[in-house]
Short mmCIF file of N, CA and C in Angstrom, two decimals:
data_model
loop_
_atom_site.label_atom_id
_atom_site.label_comp_id
_atom_site.label_asym_id
_atom_site.label_seq_id
_atom_site.Cartn_x
_atom_site.Cartn_y
_atom_site.Cartn_z
N UNK A 1 114.51 98.71 58.39
CA UNK A 1 112.87 99.05 58.73
C UNK A 1 113.05 100.13 59.89
N UNK A 2 112.19 100.95 59.62
CA UNK A 2 111.90 101.91 60.96
C UNK A 2 110.57 101.75 61.56
N UNK A 3 110.76 101.79 62.59
CA UNK A 3 109.34 101.54 63.40
C UNK A 3 108.54 103.05 63.95
N UNK A 4 107.35 102.85 63.91
CA UNK A 4 106.75 103.88 64.62
C UNK A 4 106.97 104.10 65.94
N UNK A 5 107.02 105.20 66.54
CA UNK A 5 107.51 105.26 67.98
C UNK A 5 106.18 106.04 68.87
N UNK A 6 105.55 105.10 69.45
CA UNK A 6 104.24 105.59 70.34
C UNK A 6 104.42 105.89 71.94
N UNK A 7 104.03 106.63 72.49
CA UNK A 7 104.44 106.79 73.86
C UNK A 7 103.07 106.93 74.36
N UNK A 8 102.92 106.36 75.63
CA UNK A 8 101.57 106.42 76.12
C UNK A 8 101.41 107.26 77.24
N UNK A 9 99.89 107.66 77.44
CA UNK A 9 99.92 109.05 78.20
C UNK A 9 100.62 109.11 79.47
N UNK A 10 100.45 107.73 79.88
CA UNK A 10 101.36 107.96 81.70
C UNK A 10 102.81 108.45 81.33
N UNK A 11 103.37 107.76 80.11
CA UNK A 11 104.67 108.42 80.00
C UNK A 11 104.95 110.03 80.40
N UNK A 12 104.01 110.73 79.33
CA UNK A 12 104.11 111.98 79.58
C UNK A 12 104.10 112.56 80.90
N UNK A 13 103.28 111.73 81.68
CA UNK A 13 103.24 112.24 83.35
C UNK A 13 104.65 111.84 83.98
N UNK A 14 105.06 110.80 83.58
CA UNK A 14 106.48 110.18 83.98
C UNK A 14 107.35 111.34 83.71
N UNK A 15 107.49 111.79 82.48
CA UNK A 15 108.50 112.85 82.39
C UNK A 15 108.17 114.20 82.72
N UNK A 16 107.21 114.50 83.24
CA UNK A 16 106.70 115.88 83.74
C UNK A 16 106.82 115.54 85.35
N UNK A 17 106.70 114.50 86.19
CA UNK A 17 107.47 114.11 87.45
C UNK A 17 108.68 114.37 87.42
N UNK A 18 109.59 113.81 86.21
CA UNK A 18 110.96 113.88 86.27
C UNK A 18 111.27 115.05 86.28
N UNK A 19 111.00 115.96 85.46
CA UNK A 19 110.99 117.28 85.34
C UNK A 19 111.08 118.18 86.40
N UNK A 20 109.85 117.92 87.14
CA UNK A 20 109.80 118.45 88.37
C UNK A 20 110.69 118.17 89.48
N UNK A 21 110.69 117.12 89.60
CA UNK A 21 111.68 116.67 90.55
C UNK A 21 113.05 117.04 90.43
N UNK A 22 113.70 117.06 89.30
CA UNK A 22 115.25 117.57 88.90
C UNK A 22 114.94 119.07 88.98
N UNK A 23 114.07 119.78 88.52
CA UNK A 23 114.10 121.39 88.48
C UNK A 23 114.16 121.80 89.80
N UNK A 24 113.24 120.96 91.00
CA UNK A 24 113.31 121.48 92.35
C UNK A 24 114.50 120.92 93.08
N UNK A 25 115.14 120.01 92.89
CA UNK A 25 116.18 119.38 93.44
C UNK A 25 117.68 120.27 93.07
N UNK A 26 117.88 120.76 91.64
CA UNK A 26 118.77 120.75 90.99
C UNK A 26 118.59 122.14 90.22
N UNK A 27 118.13 122.22 89.08
CA UNK A 27 118.05 123.51 88.37
C UNK A 27 117.17 123.06 86.96
N UNK A 28 116.32 123.90 86.58
CA UNK A 28 115.59 123.77 85.32
C UNK A 28 116.24 123.54 84.23
N UNK A 29 117.26 124.32 84.18
CA UNK A 29 118.27 123.91 83.02
C UNK A 29 118.68 122.37 82.93
N UNK A 30 118.73 121.84 84.17
CA UNK A 30 119.52 120.40 84.08
C UNK A 30 118.32 119.25 83.89
N UNK A 31 117.17 119.78 84.06
CA UNK A 31 115.91 118.96 84.22
C UNK A 31 115.69 119.02 82.62
N UNK A 32 115.68 120.12 81.99
CA UNK A 32 115.58 120.30 80.39
C UNK A 32 116.40 119.22 79.66
N UNK A 33 117.82 119.22 79.91
CA UNK A 33 119.03 118.33 79.68
C UNK A 33 118.67 116.78 79.74
N UNK A 34 118.21 116.67 80.90
CA UNK A 34 117.68 115.09 81.29
C UNK A 34 116.55 114.79 80.40
N UNK A 35 115.46 115.74 80.40
CA UNK A 35 114.36 115.42 79.29
C UNK A 35 114.43 115.12 77.90
N UNK A 36 115.42 115.98 77.47
CA UNK A 36 115.93 116.07 76.14
C UNK A 36 116.95 114.65 75.90
N UNK A 37 117.60 113.98 76.55
CA UNK A 37 118.19 112.93 76.32
C UNK A 37 117.32 111.77 76.63
N UNK A 38 116.52 111.98 77.31
CA UNK A 38 115.47 111.02 77.40
C UNK A 38 114.50 110.59 76.15
N UNK A 39 113.95 111.73 75.82
CA UNK A 39 113.38 111.95 74.48
C UNK A 39 114.10 111.43 73.18
N UNK A 40 115.28 112.05 73.29
CA UNK A 40 116.57 111.19 72.16
C UNK A 40 116.50 109.84 72.31
N UNK A 41 116.49 109.12 73.26
CA UNK A 41 116.76 107.94 73.40
C UNK A 41 115.29 107.00 73.31
N UNK A 42 114.33 107.61 73.63
CA UNK A 42 112.96 106.97 73.25
C UNK A 42 112.64 107.25 71.44
N UNK A 43 113.34 108.37 70.99
CA UNK A 43 113.35 108.45 69.35
C UNK A 43 114.07 107.61 68.57
N UNK A 44 115.21 107.12 69.35
CA UNK A 44 116.12 106.30 68.85
C UNK A 44 115.69 104.74 68.72
N UNK A 45 114.72 104.69 69.46
CA UNK A 45 114.16 103.17 69.45
C UNK A 45 113.32 102.99 67.99
N UNK A 46 113.26 104.03 67.27
CA UNK A 46 112.59 103.84 65.76
C UNK A 46 113.56 102.85 64.87
N UNK A 47 114.47 102.96 65.19
CA UNK A 47 115.76 102.34 64.30
C UNK A 47 116.31 100.92 64.76
N UNK A 48 116.35 100.71 66.04
CA UNK A 48 116.63 99.66 66.75
C UNK A 48 115.97 99.37 68.06
N UNK A 49 114.73 98.83 68.01
CA UNK A 49 113.90 98.48 68.85
C UNK A 49 114.66 97.15 69.78
N UNK A 50 115.23 96.39 68.85
CA UNK A 50 115.50 95.19 69.68
C UNK A 50 116.99 94.90 70.36
N UNK A 51 117.52 96.40 70.19
CA UNK A 51 118.71 96.33 71.17
C UNK A 51 118.55 96.22 72.77
N UNK A 52 117.18 96.75 73.10
CA UNK A 52 116.77 96.69 74.60
C UNK A 52 117.11 95.32 75.05
N UNK A 53 117.22 95.41 76.46
CA UNK A 53 117.29 93.96 77.19
C UNK A 53 115.94 93.80 77.93
N UNK A 54 115.61 92.62 78.41
CA UNK A 54 114.50 92.11 79.09
C UNK A 54 114.70 92.57 80.48
N UNK A 55 113.71 93.13 80.80
CA UNK A 55 113.90 93.66 82.26
C UNK A 55 113.95 92.43 83.22
N UNK A 56 114.70 92.40 84.02
CA UNK A 56 114.98 91.07 84.75
C UNK A 56 113.85 90.67 85.95
N UNK A 57 113.20 91.87 86.21
CA UNK A 57 112.00 91.83 87.08
C UNK A 57 111.04 90.97 86.34
N UNK A 58 110.79 91.33 85.03
CA UNK A 58 109.84 90.58 84.33
C UNK A 58 110.03 89.38 83.69
N UNK A 59 111.71 89.26 83.47
CA UNK A 59 112.24 88.05 82.85
C UNK A 59 112.11 86.82 83.96
N UNK A 60 112.03 87.22 85.45
CA UNK A 60 112.17 86.48 86.22
C UNK A 60 110.64 85.68 86.30
N UNK A 61 109.80 86.40 85.82
CA UNK A 61 108.52 86.01 85.57
C UNK A 61 108.11 85.12 84.47
N UNK A 62 109.11 85.16 83.60
CA UNK A 62 108.94 84.48 82.53
C UNK A 62 108.39 85.17 81.12
N UNK A 63 108.31 86.63 81.46
CA UNK A 63 107.86 87.54 80.55
C UNK A 63 108.99 88.12 79.67
N UNK A 64 108.81 87.84 78.08
CA UNK A 64 109.68 88.50 77.14
C UNK A 64 109.01 89.31 76.21
N UNK A 65 107.72 89.98 76.57
CA UNK A 65 106.92 90.83 75.97
C UNK A 65 107.19 92.19 75.90
N UNK A 66 108.21 92.66 77.05
CA UNK A 66 108.72 93.91 77.23
C UNK A 66 110.10 94.01 77.17
N UNK A 67 110.50 95.28 76.61
CA UNK A 67 112.02 95.30 76.69
C UNK A 67 112.13 96.77 77.59
N UNK A 68 113.55 97.11 77.89
CA UNK A 68 114.06 98.34 78.33
C UNK A 68 115.12 98.74 77.86
N UNK A 69 115.36 100.10 77.80
CA UNK A 69 116.27 100.89 77.44
C UNK A 69 116.89 101.62 78.56
N UNK A 70 117.96 101.50 78.88
CA UNK A 70 118.77 101.99 80.18
C UNK A 70 119.58 103.27 79.75
N UNK A 71 118.78 104.48 80.36
CA UNK A 71 119.36 105.88 80.17
C UNK A 71 119.80 106.22 81.64
N UNK A 72 120.85 105.99 82.13
CA UNK A 72 121.05 105.82 83.71
C UNK A 72 120.74 107.42 83.94
N UNK A 73 120.00 107.52 85.26
CA UNK A 73 119.63 106.31 86.12
C UNK A 73 118.22 105.59 85.57
N UNK A 74 117.75 106.38 84.55
CA UNK A 74 116.27 105.91 84.08
C UNK A 74 116.20 104.58 83.32
N UNK A 75 115.32 104.21 83.50
CA UNK A 75 114.80 102.60 82.55
C UNK A 75 113.44 103.10 81.49
N UNK A 76 113.80 103.12 80.76
CA UNK A 76 112.41 103.17 79.82
C UNK A 76 112.10 101.90 79.13
N UNK A 77 110.72 101.45 79.37
CA UNK A 77 110.28 100.39 79.59
C UNK A 77 109.22 100.26 78.13
N UNK A 78 109.46 99.40 77.20
CA UNK A 78 108.40 99.54 75.90
C UNK A 78 108.29 97.97 75.57
N UNK A 79 107.32 98.05 74.63
CA UNK A 79 107.06 96.84 73.73
C UNK A 79 106.89 96.97 72.23
N UNK A 80 107.51 95.84 71.35
CA UNK A 80 107.25 95.96 70.00
C UNK A 80 106.00 95.19 69.60
N UNK A 81 105.13 96.10 69.21
CA UNK A 81 103.86 95.44 68.53
C UNK A 81 103.74 95.48 67.19
N UNK A 82 102.54 94.87 66.54
CA UNK A 82 102.24 95.00 65.14
C UNK A 82 101.00 95.74 64.99
N UNK A 83 100.64 96.36 64.09
CA UNK A 83 99.32 97.25 63.61
C UNK A 83 99.06 97.26 62.35
N UNK A 84 98.07 97.67 61.80
CA UNK A 84 98.01 97.68 60.26
C UNK A 84 98.88 98.09 59.55
N UNK A 85 99.50 99.44 59.79
CA UNK A 85 100.45 99.86 58.95
C UNK A 85 101.79 99.50 59.24
N UNK A 86 101.99 98.43 60.06
CA UNK A 86 103.38 97.73 60.25
C UNK A 86 103.72 97.55 61.68
N UNK A 87 105.13 97.87 62.23
CA UNK A 87 105.50 97.45 63.74
C UNK A 87 105.49 98.80 64.26
N UNK A 88 105.27 98.96 65.56
CA UNK A 88 105.45 100.02 66.26
C UNK A 88 105.95 99.54 67.43
N UNK A 89 106.80 100.58 68.24
CA UNK A 89 107.42 100.69 69.57
C UNK A 89 106.53 101.56 70.28
N UNK A 90 106.02 100.85 71.54
CA UNK A 90 105.00 101.59 72.50
C UNK A 90 105.89 101.90 73.72
N UNK A 91 106.23 103.06 74.03
CA UNK A 91 106.90 103.23 75.16
C UNK A 91 105.86 103.40 76.37
N UNK A 92 105.89 102.57 77.47
CA UNK A 92 104.83 102.29 78.54
C UNK A 92 105.22 102.85 79.87
N UNK A 93 106.55 103.03 80.16
CA UNK A 93 106.96 103.68 81.62
C UNK A 93 108.28 103.81 81.52
N UNK A 94 108.80 105.26 82.08
CA UNK A 94 110.06 105.75 82.23
C UNK A 94 110.27 106.11 83.78
N UNK A 95 110.96 105.31 84.24
CA UNK A 95 111.29 105.54 85.70
C UNK A 95 112.79 105.29 86.29
N UNK A 96 112.90 105.93 87.38
CA UNK A 96 114.35 106.01 87.95
C UNK A 96 114.43 104.48 88.11
N UNK A 97 115.62 104.07 87.78
CA UNK A 97 116.17 102.63 87.79
C UNK A 97 116.60 102.34 89.53
N UNK A 98 116.90 103.31 90.29
CA UNK A 98 117.07 103.22 91.51
C UNK A 98 116.29 102.79 92.44
N UNK A 99 114.94 102.87 92.00
CA UNK A 99 113.73 102.51 92.82
C UNK A 99 113.47 100.96 92.76
N UNK A 100 112.56 100.32 93.58
CA UNK A 100 112.19 99.13 93.50
C UNK A 100 110.89 99.30 92.62
N UNK A 101 111.18 98.89 91.51
CA UNK A 101 110.01 98.61 90.25
C UNK A 101 109.11 97.57 90.43
N UNK A 102 109.35 96.61 90.91
CA UNK A 102 108.34 95.81 90.92
C UNK A 102 106.80 95.95 91.20
N UNK A 103 106.61 96.63 91.93
CA UNK A 103 105.08 97.34 92.18
C UNK A 103 104.56 97.90 90.79
N UNK A 104 105.49 98.82 90.63
CA UNK A 104 105.22 99.89 89.35
C UNK A 104 105.05 98.89 88.11
N UNK A 105 105.83 97.88 88.20
CA UNK A 105 105.53 97.42 86.55
C UNK A 105 104.64 96.31 86.78
N UNK A 106 104.19 95.85 87.81
CA UNK A 106 103.25 95.14 87.89
C UNK A 106 101.68 95.98 87.58
N UNK A 107 101.80 97.29 88.15
CA UNK A 107 100.60 98.30 88.27
C UNK A 107 100.34 98.63 86.60
N UNK A 108 101.81 98.99 85.85
CA UNK A 108 101.63 99.66 84.76
C UNK A 108 101.90 98.74 83.28
N UNK A 109 102.22 97.81 83.86
CA UNK A 109 102.62 96.99 82.24
C UNK A 109 101.74 95.65 82.43
N UNK A 110 101.46 94.89 83.58
CA UNK A 110 100.86 93.64 83.83
C UNK A 110 99.23 93.86 84.01
N UNK A 111 98.90 94.88 84.29
CA UNK A 111 97.40 94.83 84.59
C UNK A 111 96.65 95.34 83.31
N UNK A 112 97.34 95.02 82.09
CA UNK A 112 96.95 95.30 80.90
C UNK A 112 95.87 94.29 80.39
#
């Protein structure tokens, strides 16, 4: 089964912020490469969305509604949902996994 992959508007801002940071700290070419890899990883969820793990920060709260795909050092947070046409993967957040994500996860995923 192939899932439809959708990306929340906030994720486009995440990608823009990631690009800007890498382009400033390293180079535009490196930033392009990182974004290409992240986009490829996001699209790969169409075939195997269940391969992602449960984020430990959310698992500690007893939540198994969200999954993550690690694309070091970034973490791609998503949810598999049902809609009229079948199942979809909704990508909700892409963030640097080296930072403390608890507050960001609460704000972006749990406030819905």
